[in-house]
PDB file of C-alpha atoms in Angstrom:
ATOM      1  CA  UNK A  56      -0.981  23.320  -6.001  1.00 79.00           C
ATOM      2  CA  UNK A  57      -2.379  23.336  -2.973  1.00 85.00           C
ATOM      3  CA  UNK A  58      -5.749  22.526  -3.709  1.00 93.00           C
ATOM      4  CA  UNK A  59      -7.017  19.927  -1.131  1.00 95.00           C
ATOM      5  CA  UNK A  60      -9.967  19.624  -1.632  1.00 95.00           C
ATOM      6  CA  UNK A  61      -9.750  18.869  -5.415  1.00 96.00           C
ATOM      7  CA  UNK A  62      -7.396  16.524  -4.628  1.00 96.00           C
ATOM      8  CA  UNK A  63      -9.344  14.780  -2.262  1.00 96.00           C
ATOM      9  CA  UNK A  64     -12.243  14.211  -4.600  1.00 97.00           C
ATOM     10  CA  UNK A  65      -9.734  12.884  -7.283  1.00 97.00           C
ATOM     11  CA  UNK A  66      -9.195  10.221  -4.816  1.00 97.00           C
ATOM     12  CA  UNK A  67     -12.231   9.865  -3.498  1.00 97.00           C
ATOM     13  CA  UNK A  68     -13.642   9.238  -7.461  1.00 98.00           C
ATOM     14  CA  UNK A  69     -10.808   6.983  -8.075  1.00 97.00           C
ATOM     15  CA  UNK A  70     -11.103   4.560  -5.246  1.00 98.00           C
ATOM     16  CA  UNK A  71     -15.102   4.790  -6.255  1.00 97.00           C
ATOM     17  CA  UNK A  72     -13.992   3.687 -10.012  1.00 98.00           C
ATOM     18  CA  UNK A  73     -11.243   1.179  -8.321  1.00 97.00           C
ATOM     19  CA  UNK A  74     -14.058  -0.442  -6.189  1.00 96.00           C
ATOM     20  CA  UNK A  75     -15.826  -1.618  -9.282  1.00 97.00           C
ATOM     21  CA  UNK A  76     -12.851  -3.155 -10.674  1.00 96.00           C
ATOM     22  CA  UNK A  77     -11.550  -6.679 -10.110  1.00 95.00           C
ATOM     23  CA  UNK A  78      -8.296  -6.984  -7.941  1.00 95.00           C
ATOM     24  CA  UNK A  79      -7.932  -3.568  -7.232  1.00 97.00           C
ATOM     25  CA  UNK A  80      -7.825  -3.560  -3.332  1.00 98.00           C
ATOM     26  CA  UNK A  81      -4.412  -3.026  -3.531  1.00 98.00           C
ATOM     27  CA  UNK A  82      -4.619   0.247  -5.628  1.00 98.00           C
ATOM     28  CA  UNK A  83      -7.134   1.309  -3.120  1.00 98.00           C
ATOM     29  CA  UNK A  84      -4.794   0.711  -0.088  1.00 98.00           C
ATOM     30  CA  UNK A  85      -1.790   2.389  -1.913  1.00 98.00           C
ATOM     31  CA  UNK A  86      -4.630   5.312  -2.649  1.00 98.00           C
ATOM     32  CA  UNK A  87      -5.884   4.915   1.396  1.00 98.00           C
ATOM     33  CA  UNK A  88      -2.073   5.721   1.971  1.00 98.00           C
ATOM     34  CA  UNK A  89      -1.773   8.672  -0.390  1.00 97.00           C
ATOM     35  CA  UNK A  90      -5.072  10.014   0.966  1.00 97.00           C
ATOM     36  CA  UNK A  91      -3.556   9.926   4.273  1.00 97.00           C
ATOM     37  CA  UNK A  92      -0.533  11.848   3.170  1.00 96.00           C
ATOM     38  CA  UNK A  93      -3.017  14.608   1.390  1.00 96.00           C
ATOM     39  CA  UNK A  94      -5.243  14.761   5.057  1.00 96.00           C
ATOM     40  CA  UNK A  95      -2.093  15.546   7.135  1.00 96.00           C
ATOM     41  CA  UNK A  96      -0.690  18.075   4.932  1.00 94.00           C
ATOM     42  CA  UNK A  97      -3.929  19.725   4.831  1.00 94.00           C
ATOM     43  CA  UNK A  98      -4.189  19.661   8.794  1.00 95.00           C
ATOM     44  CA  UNK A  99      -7.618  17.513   8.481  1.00 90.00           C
ATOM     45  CA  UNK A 100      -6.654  15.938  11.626  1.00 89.00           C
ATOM     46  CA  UNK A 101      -4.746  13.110  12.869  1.00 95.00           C
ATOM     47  CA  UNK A 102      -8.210  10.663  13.019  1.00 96.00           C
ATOM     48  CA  UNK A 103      -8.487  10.940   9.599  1.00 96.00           C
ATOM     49  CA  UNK A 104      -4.966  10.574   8.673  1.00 97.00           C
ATOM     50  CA  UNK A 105      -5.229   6.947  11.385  1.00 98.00           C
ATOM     51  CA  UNK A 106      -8.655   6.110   9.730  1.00 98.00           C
ATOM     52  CA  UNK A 107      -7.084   6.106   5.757  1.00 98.00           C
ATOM     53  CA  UNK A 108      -4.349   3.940   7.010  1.00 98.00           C
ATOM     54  CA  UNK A 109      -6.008   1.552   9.048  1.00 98.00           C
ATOM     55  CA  UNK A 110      -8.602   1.244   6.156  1.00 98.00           C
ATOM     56  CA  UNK A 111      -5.170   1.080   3.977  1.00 98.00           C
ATOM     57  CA  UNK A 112      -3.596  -1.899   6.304  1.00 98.00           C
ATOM     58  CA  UNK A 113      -7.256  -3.599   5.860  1.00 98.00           C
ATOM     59  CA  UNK A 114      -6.265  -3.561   2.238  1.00 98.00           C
ATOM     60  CA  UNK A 115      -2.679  -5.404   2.530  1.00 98.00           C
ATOM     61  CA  UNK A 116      -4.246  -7.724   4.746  1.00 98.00           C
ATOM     62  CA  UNK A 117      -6.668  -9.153   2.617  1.00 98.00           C
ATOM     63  CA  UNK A 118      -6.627 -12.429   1.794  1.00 97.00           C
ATOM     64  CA  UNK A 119      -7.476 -12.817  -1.807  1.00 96.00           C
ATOM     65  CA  UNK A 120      -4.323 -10.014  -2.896  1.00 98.00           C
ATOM     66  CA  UNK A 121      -2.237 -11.576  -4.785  1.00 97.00           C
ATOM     67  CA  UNK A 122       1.404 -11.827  -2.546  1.00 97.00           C
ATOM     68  CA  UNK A 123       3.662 -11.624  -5.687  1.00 97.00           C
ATOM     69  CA  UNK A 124       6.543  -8.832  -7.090  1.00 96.00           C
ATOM     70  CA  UNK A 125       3.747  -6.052  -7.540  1.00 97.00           C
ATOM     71  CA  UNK A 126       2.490  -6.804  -4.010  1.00 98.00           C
ATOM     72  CA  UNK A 127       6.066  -6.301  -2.518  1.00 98.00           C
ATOM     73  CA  UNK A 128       7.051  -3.296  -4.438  1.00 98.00           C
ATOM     74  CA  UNK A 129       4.124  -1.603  -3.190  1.00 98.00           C
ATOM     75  CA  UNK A 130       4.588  -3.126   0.685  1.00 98.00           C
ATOM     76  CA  UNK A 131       7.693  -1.193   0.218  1.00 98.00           C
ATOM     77  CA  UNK A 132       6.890   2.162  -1.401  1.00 97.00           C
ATOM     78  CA  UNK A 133       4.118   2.647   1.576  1.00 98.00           C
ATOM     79  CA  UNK A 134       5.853   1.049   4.382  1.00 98.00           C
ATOM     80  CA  UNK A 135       7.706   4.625   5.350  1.00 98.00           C
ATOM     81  CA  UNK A 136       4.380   6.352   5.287  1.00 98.00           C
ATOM     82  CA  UNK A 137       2.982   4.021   7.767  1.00 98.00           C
ATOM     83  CA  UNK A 138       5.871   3.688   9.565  1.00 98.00           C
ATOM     84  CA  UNK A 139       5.973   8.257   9.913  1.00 98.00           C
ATOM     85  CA  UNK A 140       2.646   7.901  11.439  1.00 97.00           C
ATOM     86  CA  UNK A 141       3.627   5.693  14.195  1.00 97.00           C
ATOM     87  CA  UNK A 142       1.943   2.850  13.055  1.00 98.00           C
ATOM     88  CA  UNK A 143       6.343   0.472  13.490  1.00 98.00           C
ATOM     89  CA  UNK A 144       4.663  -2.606  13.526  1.00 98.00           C
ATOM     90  CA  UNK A 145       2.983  -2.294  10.064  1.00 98.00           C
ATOM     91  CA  UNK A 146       6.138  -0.417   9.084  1.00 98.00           C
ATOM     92  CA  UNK A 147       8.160  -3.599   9.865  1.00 98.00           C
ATOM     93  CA  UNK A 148       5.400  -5.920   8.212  1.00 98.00           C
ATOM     94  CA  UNK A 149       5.124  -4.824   5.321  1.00 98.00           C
ATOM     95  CA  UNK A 150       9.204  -4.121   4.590  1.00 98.00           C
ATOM     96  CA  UNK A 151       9.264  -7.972   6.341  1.00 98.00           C
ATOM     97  CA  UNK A 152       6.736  -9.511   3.251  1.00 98.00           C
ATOM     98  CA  UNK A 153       8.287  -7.278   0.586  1.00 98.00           C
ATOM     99  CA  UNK A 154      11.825  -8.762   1.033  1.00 98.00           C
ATOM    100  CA  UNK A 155      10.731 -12.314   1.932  1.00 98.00           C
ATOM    101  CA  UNK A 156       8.973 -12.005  -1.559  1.00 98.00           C
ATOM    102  CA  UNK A 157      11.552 -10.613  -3.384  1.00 97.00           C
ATOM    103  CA  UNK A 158      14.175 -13.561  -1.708  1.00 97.00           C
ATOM    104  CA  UNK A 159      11.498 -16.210  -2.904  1.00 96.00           C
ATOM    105  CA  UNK A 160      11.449 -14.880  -6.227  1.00 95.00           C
ATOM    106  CA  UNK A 161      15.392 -14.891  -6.367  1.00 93.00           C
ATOM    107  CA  UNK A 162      15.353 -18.206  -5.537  1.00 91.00           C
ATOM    108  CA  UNK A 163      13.195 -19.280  -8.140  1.00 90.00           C
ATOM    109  CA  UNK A 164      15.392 -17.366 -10.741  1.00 89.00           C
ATOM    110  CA  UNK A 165      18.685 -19.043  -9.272  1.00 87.00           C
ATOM    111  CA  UNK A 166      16.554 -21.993  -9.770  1.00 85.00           C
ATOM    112  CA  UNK A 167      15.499 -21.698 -13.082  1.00 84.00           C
ATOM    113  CA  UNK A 168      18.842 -20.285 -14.093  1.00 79.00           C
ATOM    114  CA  UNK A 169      20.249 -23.622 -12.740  1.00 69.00           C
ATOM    115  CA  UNK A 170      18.074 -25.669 -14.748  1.00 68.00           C
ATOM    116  CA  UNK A 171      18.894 -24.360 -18.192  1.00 60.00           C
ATOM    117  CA  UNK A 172      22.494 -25.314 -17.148  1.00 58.00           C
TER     118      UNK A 172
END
């Protein structure tokens, strides 16, 4: 609608409600990423824009989110975004984990589908 500034504060309050939930700091990155999106279609500025995905990266990177299917699919759905921005070597990370996650999981269904054999 055009309304940027609304929109803003609906992320802004949801990352605030996200922050007091328990393994959220995923949601918060993917939120960091769409916040980004919302800053440079609003012209706020290409520090801003850096600063939510940075902040967003800090998110993938932490060590206590979990690395499993959820994890990948959202490596995935922000990799382009971070990837438009300049920011190739994230870009390539995160596409990197998403698949190596999604080949581990295949293997374990192979396996599994082996087993009832």
């Amino acid at each position: 609608t055009g309304d940027f500034r609304r929109s803003e504060e609906c992320f802004q309050r949801a990352m605030s409600i996200m922050e007091r939930l328990p393994e959220s700091t995923l949601e918060i990155g993917v939120t960091l990423v769409n916040l980004a999106t919302l800053y440079d279609s609003w012209q706020q500025g290409e520090e801003r824009v850096r600063d939510c995905l940075l902040r967003a990266w800090d998110c993938f990177e932490d060590p206590g989110v979990r690395r499993n299917a959820y994890y990948a699919f959202n490596c995935r759905k922000c990799a382009g975004t971070f990837g438009y921005y300049g920011f190739f070597f994230m870009e390539e990370e995160l596409r990197m984990r998403a698949e190596e996650i999604y080949q581990r999981n295949r293997k374990e269904q192979d396996r599994r589908g082996h087993e009832d054999e």
